[in-house]
PDB file of C-alpha atoms in Angstrom:
ATOM      1  CA  MET A 322     -10.863 -18.364 -29.275  1.00 90.00           C
ATOM      2  CA  LEU A 323     -12.780 -16.451 -31.948  1.00 94.00           C
ATOM      3  CA  ASN A 324     -12.549 -12.738 -32.611  1.00 94.00           C
ATOM      4  CA  LEU A 325     -14.183 -10.575 -35.275  1.00 94.00           C
ATOM      5  CA  ASP A 326     -12.775  -7.060 -35.389  1.00 94.00           C
ATOM      6  CA  SER A 327     -14.796  -4.417 -37.319  1.00 93.00           C
ATOM      7  CA  VAL A 328     -15.824  -7.031 -39.886  1.00 92.00           C
ATOM      8  CA  SER A 329     -17.968  -6.139 -42.891  1.00 92.00           C
ATOM      9  CA  VAL A 330     -19.037  -8.353 -45.793  1.00 91.00           C
ATOM     10  CA  THR A 331     -20.312  -7.152 -49.161  1.00 91.00           C
ATOM     11  CA  TYR A 332     -21.367  -9.532 -51.930  1.00 88.00           C
ATOM     12  CA  SER A 333     -21.335  -8.628 -55.618  1.00 86.00           C
ATOM     13  CA  THR A 334     -24.563  -9.697 -57.335  1.00 83.00           C
ATOM     14  CA  ALA A 335     -26.162  -9.202 -60.738  1.00 82.00           C
ATOM     15  CA  ALA A 336     -28.325  -6.502 -59.160  1.00 81.00           C
ATOM     16  CA  GLY A 337     -25.306  -4.741 -57.633  1.00 82.00           C
ATOM     17  CA  ASP A 338     -23.410  -4.878 -54.361  1.00 85.00           C
ATOM     18  CA  HIS A 339     -25.208  -6.243 -51.308  1.00 84.00           C
ATOM     19  CA  GLN A 340     -23.856  -5.580 -47.829  1.00 85.00           C
ATOM     20  CA  ALA A 341     -24.560  -8.522 -45.527  1.00 87.00           C
ATOM     21  CA  LEU A 342     -22.593  -7.437 -42.426  1.00 90.00           C
ATOM     22  CA  ALA A 343     -21.480  -4.018 -41.239  1.00 90.00           C
ATOM     23  CA  ALA A 344     -18.763  -3.312 -38.650  1.00 90.00           C
ATOM     24  CA  VAL A 345     -19.284  -6.429 -36.532  1.00 92.00           C
ATOM     25  CA  ASP A 346     -17.197  -6.834 -33.370  1.00 93.00           C
ATOM     26  CA  MET A 347     -17.564 -10.157 -31.595  1.00 93.00           C
ATOM     27  CA  THR A 348     -15.477 -12.281 -29.265  1.00 94.00           C
ATOM     28  CA  VAL A 349     -16.058 -15.855 -28.091  1.00 94.00           C
ATOM     29  CA  GLU A 350     -13.842 -17.102 -25.268  1.00 94.00           C
ATOM     30  CA  LYS A 351     -12.070 -20.439 -25.412  1.00 94.00           C
ATOM     31  CA  GLY A 352     -14.424 -23.213 -24.326  1.00 93.00           C
ATOM     32  CA  GLY A 353     -17.370 -20.839 -24.511  1.00 93.00           C
ATOM     33  CA  SER A 354     -20.782 -21.219 -26.118  1.00 94.00           C
ATOM     34  CA  CYS A 355     -22.214 -18.440 -28.267  1.00 95.00           C
ATOM     35  CA  VAL A 356     -25.588 -18.367 -30.005  1.00 96.00           C
ATOM     36  CA  ILE A 357     -26.356 -15.913 -32.789  1.00 95.00           C
ATOM     37  CA  ILE A 358     -30.006 -14.968 -33.290  1.00 94.00           C
ATOM     38  CA  GLY A 359     -31.759 -12.406 -35.429  1.00 88.00           C
ATOM     39  CA  PRO A 360     -34.216 -11.852 -38.297  1.00 85.00           C
ATOM     40  CA  THR A 361     -33.926 -13.572 -41.655  1.00 82.00           C
ATOM     41  CA  GLY A 362     -31.394 -11.840 -43.879  1.00 81.00           C
ATOM     42  CA  CYS A 363     -29.384 -10.261 -41.058  1.00 84.00           C
ATOM     43  CA  GLY A 364     -26.162 -12.033 -42.031  1.00 84.00           C
ATOM     44  CA  LYS A 365     -26.089 -14.811 -39.408  1.00 88.00           C
ATOM     45  CA  THR A 366     -24.891 -17.454 -41.854  1.00 88.00           C
ATOM     46  CA  SER A 367     -22.362 -15.054 -43.381  1.00 90.00           C
ATOM     47  CA  LEU A 368     -20.962 -14.487 -39.906  1.00 91.00           C
ATOM     48  CA  LEU A 369     -20.681 -18.248 -39.414  1.00 92.00           C
ATOM     49  CA  PHE A 370     -18.994 -18.769 -42.808  1.00 92.00           C
ATOM     50  CA  LEU A 371     -16.526 -16.000 -41.933  1.00 92.00           C
ATOM     51  CA  SER A 372     -15.679 -17.861 -38.732  1.00 93.00           C
ATOM     52  CA  ALA A 373     -15.162 -21.066 -40.727  1.00 92.00           C
ATOM     53  CA  GLY A 374     -12.831 -19.361 -43.200  1.00 92.00           C
ATOM     54  CA  LEU A 375     -15.174 -20.159 -46.098  1.00 93.00           C
ATOM     55  CA  ILE A 376     -15.485 -16.489 -47.027  1.00 90.00           C
ATOM     56  CA  ALA A 377     -13.168 -13.548 -46.383  1.00 91.00           C
ATOM     57  CA  PRO A 378     -14.242 -10.230 -44.861  1.00 92.00           C
ATOM     58  CA  THR A 379     -14.531  -7.242 -47.165  1.00 92.00           C
ATOM     59  CA  GLU A 380     -13.245  -5.153 -44.273  1.00 93.00           C
ATOM     60  CA  GLY A 381     -11.895  -6.027 -40.842  1.00 93.00           C
ATOM     61  CA  ARG A 382     -10.139  -9.059 -39.402  1.00 94.00           C
ATOM     62  CA  VAL A 383     -11.186 -12.521 -38.253  1.00 94.00           C
ATOM     63  CA  SER A 384      -8.883 -14.453 -35.931  1.00 94.00           C
ATOM     64  CA  VAL A 385      -9.095 -17.891 -34.328  1.00 93.00           C
ATOM     65  CA  GLY A 386      -6.843 -18.780 -31.422  1.00 90.00           C
ATOM     66  CA  GLY A 387      -5.023 -15.482 -31.863  1.00 89.00           C
ATOM     67  CA  ASP A 388      -4.081 -16.134 -35.511  1.00 91.00           C
ATOM     68  CA  THR A 389      -5.581 -14.227 -38.423  1.00 92.00           C
ATOM     69  CA  LEU A 390      -7.875 -16.549 -40.350  1.00 89.00           C
ATOM     70  CA  ALA A 391      -6.764 -16.883 -43.967  1.00 87.00           C
ATOM     71  CA  GLY A 392      -8.917 -19.819 -45.084  1.00 87.00           C
ATOM     72  CA  VAL A 393     -10.265 -23.097 -43.772  1.00 88.00           C
ATOM     73  CA  ARG A 394      -8.436 -24.459 -40.707  1.00 88.00           C
ATOM     74  CA  ARG A 395      -8.195 -28.084 -39.604  1.00 88.00           C
ATOM     75  CA  GLY A 396      -9.376 -27.408 -36.071  1.00 90.00           C
ATOM     76  CA  THR A 397     -12.765 -26.036 -37.118  1.00 92.00           C
ATOM     77  CA  SER A 398     -15.841 -28.164 -37.881  1.00 91.00           C
ATOM     78  CA  LEU A 399     -19.083 -26.939 -39.442  1.00 90.00           C
ATOM     79  CA  ILE A 400     -22.520 -28.566 -39.184  1.00 87.00           C
ATOM     80  CA  LEU A 401     -25.092 -27.367 -41.715  1.00 83.00           C
ATOM     81  CA  GLN A 402     -28.881 -27.288 -41.503  1.00 77.00           C
ATOM     82  CA  GLN A 403     -29.261 -30.070 -44.068  1.00 75.00           C
ATOM     83  CA  HIS A 404     -26.498 -32.201 -42.441  1.00 75.00           C
ATOM     84  CA  GLY A 405     -24.545 -32.654 -45.715  1.00 81.00           C
ATOM     85  CA  LEU A 406     -24.320 -36.453 -45.598  1.00 90.00           C
ATOM     86  CA  PHE A 407     -23.354 -38.360 -48.744  1.00 93.00           C
ATOM     87  CA  PRO A 408     -26.455 -40.376 -49.725  1.00 94.00           C
ATOM     88  CA  TRP A 409     -24.458 -43.306 -51.141  1.00 96.00           C
ATOM     89  CA  LYS A 410     -22.378 -43.792 -47.961  1.00 95.00           C
ATOM     90  CA  ASP A 411     -23.706 -45.569 -44.890  1.00 95.00           C
ATOM     91  CA  ALA A 412     -23.824 -43.918 -41.480  1.00 95.00           C
ATOM     92  CA  TYR A 413     -20.418 -45.223 -40.449  1.00 95.00           C
ATOM     93  CA  ALA A 414     -18.708 -44.080 -43.671  1.00 95.00           C
ATOM     94  CA  ASN A 415     -20.262 -40.619 -43.290  1.00 95.00           C
ATOM     95  CA  ALA A 416     -19.302 -40.320 -39.629  1.00 94.00           C
ATOM     96  CA  SER A 417     -15.713 -41.392 -40.297  1.00 94.00           C
ATOM     97  CA  LEU A 418     -15.275 -39.335 -43.472  1.00 93.00           C
ATOM     98  CA  GLY A 419     -13.111 -36.588 -41.983  1.00 90.00           C
ATOM     99  CA  LEU A 420     -10.687 -39.070 -40.467  1.00 92.00           C
ATOM    100  CA  THR A 421     -10.566 -41.103 -43.671  1.00 92.00           C
ATOM    101  CA  LEU A 422      -9.774 -38.023 -45.763  1.00 90.00           C
ATOM    102  CA  ARG A 423      -6.917 -37.228 -43.390  1.00 91.00           C
ATOM    103  CA  ASN A 424      -5.456 -40.703 -43.962  1.00 91.00           C
ATOM    104  CA  VAL A 425      -5.753 -41.679 -40.303  1.00 91.00           C
ATOM    105  CA  ASP A 426      -4.865 -45.306 -39.538  1.00 93.00           C
ATOM    106  CA  PRO A 427      -7.998 -47.441 -40.132  1.00 91.00           C
ATOM    107  CA  ARG A 428      -7.790 -48.916 -36.632  1.00 93.00           C
ATOM    108  CA  GLU A 429      -7.879 -45.436 -35.123  1.00 93.00           C
ATOM    109  CA  VAL A 430     -10.710 -44.462 -37.464  1.00 93.00           C
ATOM    110  CA  LEU A 431     -12.748 -47.425 -36.236  1.00 94.00           C
ATOM    111  CA  SER A 432     -11.952 -46.827 -32.569  1.00 93.00           C
ATOM    112  CA  THR A 433     -12.749 -43.084 -32.665  1.00 92.00           C
ATOM    113  CA  THR A 434     -15.853 -43.379 -34.813  1.00 93.00           C
ATOM    114  CA  ARG A 435     -17.290 -46.294 -32.862  1.00 93.00           C
ATOM    115  CA  LYS A 436     -16.820 -44.496 -29.542  1.00 90.00           C
ATOM    116  CA  LEU A 437     -18.640 -41.414 -30.827  1.00 88.00           C
ATOM    117  CA  MET A 438     -21.447 -43.337 -32.506  1.00 90.00           C
ATOM    118  CA  GLU A 439     -22.000 -45.463 -29.402  1.00 90.00           C
ATOM    119  CA  GLU A 440     -22.074 -42.351 -27.227  1.00 85.00           C
ATOM    120  CA  MET A 441     -24.714 -40.852 -29.524  1.00 83.00           C
ATOM    121  CA  GLY A 442     -26.776 -44.018 -29.741  1.00 87.00           C
ATOM    122  CA  ILE A 443     -26.290 -44.583 -33.484  1.00 90.00           C
ATOM    123  CA  TRP A 444     -23.744 -47.421 -33.620  1.00 93.00           C
ATOM    124  CA  GLU A 445     -26.494 -49.983 -34.249  1.00 94.00           C
ATOM    125  CA  ILE A 446     -27.587 -48.151 -37.427  1.00 94.00           C
ATOM    126  CA  ARG A 447     -24.037 -47.733 -38.749  1.00 93.00           C
ATOM    127  CA  LYS A 448     -24.752 -49.740 -41.939  1.00 95.00           C
ATOM    128  CA  SER A 449     -27.875 -47.736 -42.831  1.00 95.00           C
ATOM    129  CA  LEU A 450     -27.928 -45.162 -45.625  1.00 96.00           C
ATOM    130  CA  PRO A 451     -29.039 -41.588 -44.836  1.00 93.00           C
ATOM    131  CA  SER A 452     -32.335 -42.208 -46.653  1.00 93.00           C
ATOM    132  CA  GLN A 453     -33.084 -44.955 -44.126  1.00 94.00           C
ATOM    133  CA  LEU A 454     -32.499 -42.714 -41.106  1.00 92.00           C
ATOM    134  CA  SER A 455     -34.748 -40.293 -39.279  1.00 88.00           C
ATOM    135  CA  GLY A 456     -33.908 -36.589 -39.238  1.00 85.00           C
ATOM    136  CA  GLY A 457     -32.565 -36.864 -35.711  1.00 85.00           C
ATOM    137  CA  GLN A 458     -30.376 -39.839 -36.619  1.00 89.00           C
ATOM    138  CA  ARG A 459     -28.964 -38.001 -39.639  1.00 89.00           C
ATOM    139  CA  GLN A 460     -28.016 -35.032 -37.489  1.00 86.00           C
ATOM    140  CA  ARG A 461     -26.389 -37.339 -34.939  1.00 87.00           C
ATOM    141  CA  VAL A 462     -24.257 -38.758 -37.752  1.00 91.00           C
ATOM    142  CA  ALA A 463     -23.352 -35.215 -38.832  1.00 89.00           C
ATOM    143  CA  ILE A 464     -22.370 -34.320 -35.261  1.00 87.00           C
ATOM    144  CA  ALA A 465     -20.270 -37.495 -34.965  1.00 89.00           C
ATOM    145  CA  ARG A 466     -18.511 -36.665 -38.238  1.00 91.00           C
ATOM    146  CA  SER A 467     -17.738 -33.159 -37.011  1.00 89.00           C
ATOM    147  CA  LEU A 468     -16.405 -34.267 -33.626  1.00 87.00           C
ATOM    148  CA  ALA A 469     -14.383 -37.232 -34.924  1.00 89.00           C
ATOM    149  CA  THR A 470     -11.590 -34.875 -36.001  1.00 89.00           C
ATOM    150  CA  SER A 471     -11.380 -33.402 -32.459  1.00 88.00           C
ATOM    151  CA  PRO A 472     -12.162 -29.770 -33.363  1.00 91.00           C
ATOM    152  CA  ASP A 473     -11.503 -26.948 -30.933  1.00 93.00           C
ATOM    153  CA  LEU A 474     -14.146 -24.790 -32.677  1.00 95.00           C
ATOM    154  CA  LEU A 475     -17.551 -26.185 -33.668  1.00 94.00           C
ATOM    155  CA  LEU A 476     -19.848 -24.041 -35.834  1.00 94.00           C
ATOM    156  CA  MET A 477     -23.518 -24.944 -36.345  1.00 92.00           C
ATOM    157  CA  ASP A 478     -25.938 -23.350 -38.807  1.00 91.00           C
ATOM    158  CA  GLU A 479     -29.497 -24.045 -37.599  1.00 87.00           C
ATOM    159  CA  PRO A 480     -28.810 -27.798 -37.374  1.00 83.00           C
ATOM    160  CA  PHE A 481     -32.076 -28.679 -35.613  1.00 83.00           C
ATOM    161  CA  SER A 482     -34.577 -26.373 -37.326  1.00 80.00           C
ATOM    162  CA  ALA A 483     -36.203 -29.114 -39.448  1.00 74.00           C
ATOM    163  CA  LEU A 484     -36.746 -31.497 -36.512  1.00 80.00           C
ATOM    164  CA  ASP A 485     -39.798 -32.033 -34.317  1.00 83.00           C
ATOM    165  CA  ALA A 486     -39.803 -30.393 -30.898  1.00 86.00           C
ATOM    166  CA  MET A 487     -38.876 -33.445 -28.815  1.00 86.00           C
ATOM    167  CA  THR A 488     -36.085 -34.579 -31.163  1.00 84.00           C
ATOM    168  CA  ARG A 489     -34.781 -31.033 -31.217  1.00 86.00           C
ATOM    169  CA  GLU A 490     -34.607 -30.876 -27.428  1.00 89.00           C
ATOM    170  CA  THR A 491     -32.930 -34.297 -27.276  1.00 87.00           C
ATOM    171  CA  LEU A 492     -30.193 -33.134 -29.652  1.00 86.00           C
ATOM    172  CA  GLN A 493     -29.806 -29.872 -27.754  1.00 90.00           C
ATOM    173  CA  ASP A 494     -29.194 -31.978 -24.642  1.00 89.00           C
ATOM    174  CA  LEU A 495     -26.655 -34.028 -26.603  1.00 86.00           C
ATOM    175  CA  VAL A 496     -24.738 -30.948 -27.763  1.00 88.00           C
ATOM    176  CA  LEU A 497     -24.688 -29.621 -24.208  1.00 91.00           C
ATOM    177  CA  ALA A 498     -23.314 -32.924 -22.864  1.00 89.00           C
ATOM    178  CA  LEU A 499     -20.659 -33.132 -25.604  1.00 87.00           C
ATOM    179  CA  TRP A 500     -19.613 -29.512 -25.015  1.00 91.00           C
ATOM    180  CA  LYS A 501     -19.046 -30.276 -21.338  1.00 90.00           C
ATOM    181  CA  GLU A 502     -17.164 -33.488 -22.092  1.00 87.00           C
ATOM    182  CA  TRP A 503     -15.017 -32.317 -25.019  1.00 87.00           C
ATOM    183  CA  ALA A 504     -14.492 -28.687 -23.908  1.00 90.00           C
ATOM    184  CA  PHE A 505     -14.660 -27.265 -27.441  1.00 93.00           C
ATOM    185  CA  THR A 506     -15.824 -23.754 -28.297  1.00 94.00           C
ATOM    186  CA  PHE A 507     -19.081 -23.634 -30.213  1.00 93.00           C
ATOM    187  CA  VAL A 508     -21.057 -21.023 -32.106  1.00 95.00           C
ATOM    188  CA  LEU A 509     -24.656 -21.781 -33.075  1.00 94.00           C
ATOM    189  CA  VAL A 510     -26.956 -19.882 -35.434  1.00 93.00           C
ATOM    190  CA  THR A 511     -30.672 -20.244 -34.685  1.00 92.00           C
ATOM    191  CA  HIS A 512     -34.070 -18.590 -35.050  1.00 90.00           C
ATOM    192  CA  SER A 513     -35.328 -20.173 -31.815  1.00 92.00           C
ATOM    193  CA  ILE A 514     -35.353 -18.051 -28.667  1.00 93.00           C
ATOM    194  CA  GLU A 515     -35.661 -21.134 -26.448  1.00 94.00           C
ATOM    195  CA  GLU A 516     -32.726 -22.831 -28.171  1.00 94.00           C
ATOM    196  CA  ALA A 517     -30.625 -19.689 -27.842  1.00 95.00           C
ATOM    197  CA  VAL A 518     -31.294 -19.466 -24.111  1.00 95.00           C
ATOM    198  CA  PHE A 519     -30.717 -23.172 -23.487  1.00 95.00           C
ATOM    199  CA  LEU A 520     -27.392 -23.417 -25.347  1.00 95.00           C
ATOM    200  CA  GLY A 521     -25.872 -19.943 -25.335  1.00 94.00           C
ATOM    201  CA  LYS A 522     -23.740 -18.692 -22.486  1.00 94.00           C
ATOM    202  CA  LYS A 523     -23.421 -15.619 -24.683  1.00 95.00           C
ATOM    203  CA  ILE A 524     -26.348 -14.663 -26.949  1.00 96.00           C
ATOM    204  CA  VAL A 525     -25.617 -12.269 -29.806  1.00 95.00           C
ATOM    205  CA  VAL A 526     -28.713 -10.451 -31.132  1.00 94.00           C
ATOM    206  CA  MET A 527     -28.370  -9.225 -34.720  1.00 91.00           C
ATOM    207  CA  SER A 528     -30.273  -6.336 -36.266  1.00 89.00           C
ATOM    208  CA  ALA A 529     -31.861  -6.423 -39.723  1.00 83.00           C
ATOM    209  CA  GLY A 530     -29.491  -6.359 -42.698  1.00 71.00           C
ATOM    210  CA  PRO A 531     -26.928  -5.167 -43.184  1.00 85.00           C
ATOM    211  CA  GLY A 532     -26.316  -7.162 -40.038  1.00 87.00           C
ATOM    212  CA  ARG A 533     -24.960  -5.441 -36.972  1.00 90.00           C
ATOM    213  CA  ILE A 534     -24.773  -6.626 -33.379  1.00 92.00           C
ATOM    214  CA  ALA A 535     -27.666  -4.965 -31.596  1.00 91.00           C
ATOM    215  CA  GLN A 536     -27.055  -6.511 -28.183  1.00 91.00           C
ATOM    216  CA  VAL A 537     -25.009  -9.163 -26.410  1.00 93.00           C
ATOM    217  CA  VAL A 538     -26.928 -10.983 -23.670  1.00 94.00           C
ATOM    218  CA  ASP A 539     -25.078 -12.701 -20.839  1.00 93.00           C
ATOM    219  CA  ASN A 540     -26.635 -16.045 -19.906  1.00 93.00           C
ATOM    220  CA  ARG A 541     -24.404 -17.560 -17.235  1.00 90.00           C
ATOM    221  CA  ALA A 542     -27.189 -19.725 -15.792  1.00 89.00           C
ATOM    222  CA  MET A 543     -27.160 -22.074 -18.807  1.00 90.00           C
ATOM    223  CA  GLY A 544     -25.408 -25.427 -18.667  1.00 86.00           C
ATOM    224  CA  ASP A 545     -27.855 -27.623 -16.732  1.00 86.00           C
ATOM    225  CA  HIS A 546     -30.047 -30.175 -18.539  1.00 85.00           C
ATOM    226  CA  GLY A 547     -32.919 -29.142 -16.260  1.00 89.00           C
ATOM    227  CA  PHE A 548     -32.528 -25.455 -17.080  1.00 93.00           C
ATOM    228  CA  ARG A 549     -35.630 -25.426 -19.339  1.00 92.00           C
ATOM    229  CA  LEU A 550     -37.863 -26.115 -16.326  1.00 91.00           C
ATOM    230  CA  THR A 551     -36.574 -23.243 -14.189  1.00 93.00           C
ATOM    231  CA  GLY A 552     -37.833 -19.743 -13.634  1.00 93.00           C
ATOM    232  CA  PRO A 553     -34.571 -18.111 -14.778  1.00 92.00           C
ATOM    233  CA  PHE A 554     -34.863 -19.903 -18.143  1.00 94.00           C
ATOM    234  CA  HIS A 555     -38.331 -18.497 -18.801  1.00 94.00           C
ATOM    235  CA  GLU A 556     -37.302 -15.068 -17.550  1.00 94.00           C
ATOM    236  CA  LYS A 557     -34.329 -15.041 -19.931  1.00 94.00           C
ATOM    237  CA  CYS A 558     -36.568 -16.133 -22.817  1.00 95.00           C
ATOM    238  CA  THR A 559     -38.918 -13.251 -22.056  1.00 95.00           C
ATOM    239  CA  GLU A 560     -36.005 -10.820 -21.843  1.00 93.00           C
ATOM    240  CA  LEU A 561     -34.625 -11.993 -25.184  1.00 94.00           C
ATOM    241  CA  ARG A 562     -38.044 -11.893 -26.863  1.00 93.00           C
ATOM    242  CA  ARG A 563     -38.596  -8.294 -25.747  1.00 91.00           C
ATOM    243  CA  LEU A 564     -35.123  -7.306 -26.838  1.00 89.00           C
ATOM    244  CA  MET A 565     -35.609  -8.822 -30.298  1.00 87.00           C
ATOM    245  CA  GLU A 566     -38.966  -7.097 -30.681  1.00 85.00           C
ATOM    246  CA  HIS A 567     -37.381  -3.785 -29.691  1.00 78.00           C
ATOM    247  CA  THR A 568     -34.578  -4.359 -32.189  1.00 76.00           C
ATOM    248  CA  ARG A 569     -37.113  -5.180 -34.921  1.00 72.00           C
ATOM    249  CA  GLN A 570     -39.029  -1.962 -34.263  1.00 65.00           C
ATOM    250  CA  GLU A 571     -35.849   0.099 -34.397  1.00 66.00           C
ATOM    251  CA  ASN A 572     -34.634  -1.657 -37.554  1.00 63.00           C
ATOM    252  CA  PRO A 573     -37.680  -2.695 -39.602  1.00 56.00           C
ATOM    253  CA  ALA A 574     -36.912  -5.036 -42.523  1.00 53.00           C
TER     254      ALA A 574
END
C-alpha cells in the first residue's frame, strides 16, 4: 500500500540546510498496521508528511497503491496531535467536514456521519463546540472526520499523546476495532513503547537525526483487545525498549 524507496528529506533553513531523513526504505502492506517510533528530532513526522503527500522527498520515491505520490490524494486521511478541529463548528460539522467539502449529498453526509459518531459514542454531543468537549471526545471527532471519507490509508501523528492513560487506552482500543472493521492501512507515529506494541503489526524504529530506519520489529501477535494483559505483550515491550536503548547508544543525539 505504501512504499518509500531510498527517501531523503532536506529542509532549507535560515541557519542552512537540515537533513531530516536519510535513505529511508519502508513498505507497509495493504490493510497493515505500522507504528513509527524513535527519539525526538529523528524525522518521524517528516516521514508521515511524506506519506500524506504534504511534502516531497529531496531524493527517492514515495508511492501509494503502486502509484508515485505527487501531492495530496483523496484516499489518504491524516489525524494530527492537536486534532485540528475548527473551534466555531460543532462536533457534527467538524466530523462531516470532509464530506461537505466534497459536495456529497446532505442525506448521505448525515447518514455516514451519524453512523460513525454513534459507533464512537459521540452522537449525543454532536451540537457541542470543541471547547465544550474533553480531549478524548475531540479526538473521537477527529477520527470520525478522517474515516467519514472512507480512506484506504490513515496516517496518525501522536494523536493520543496529550490524553490521560485510561482515555489513551480506550482510544487505542477504538482504533484497533475500526481497523478490523474498515480494513484500512494505517501508519501511526508515537513516542510510547506500549502504544507501539499494542497497535503495530510492524514497528519501525528510527535512529537519531538525520532519521534512518535502525530496525523493523515484527509484531504478529497484536490485534487482540486483551493483548496488553499477556506475557507476549510485555516481552515485546521489553524487546523494543532494549532495542531503542541500543539504538540511542549507537546514535547519541
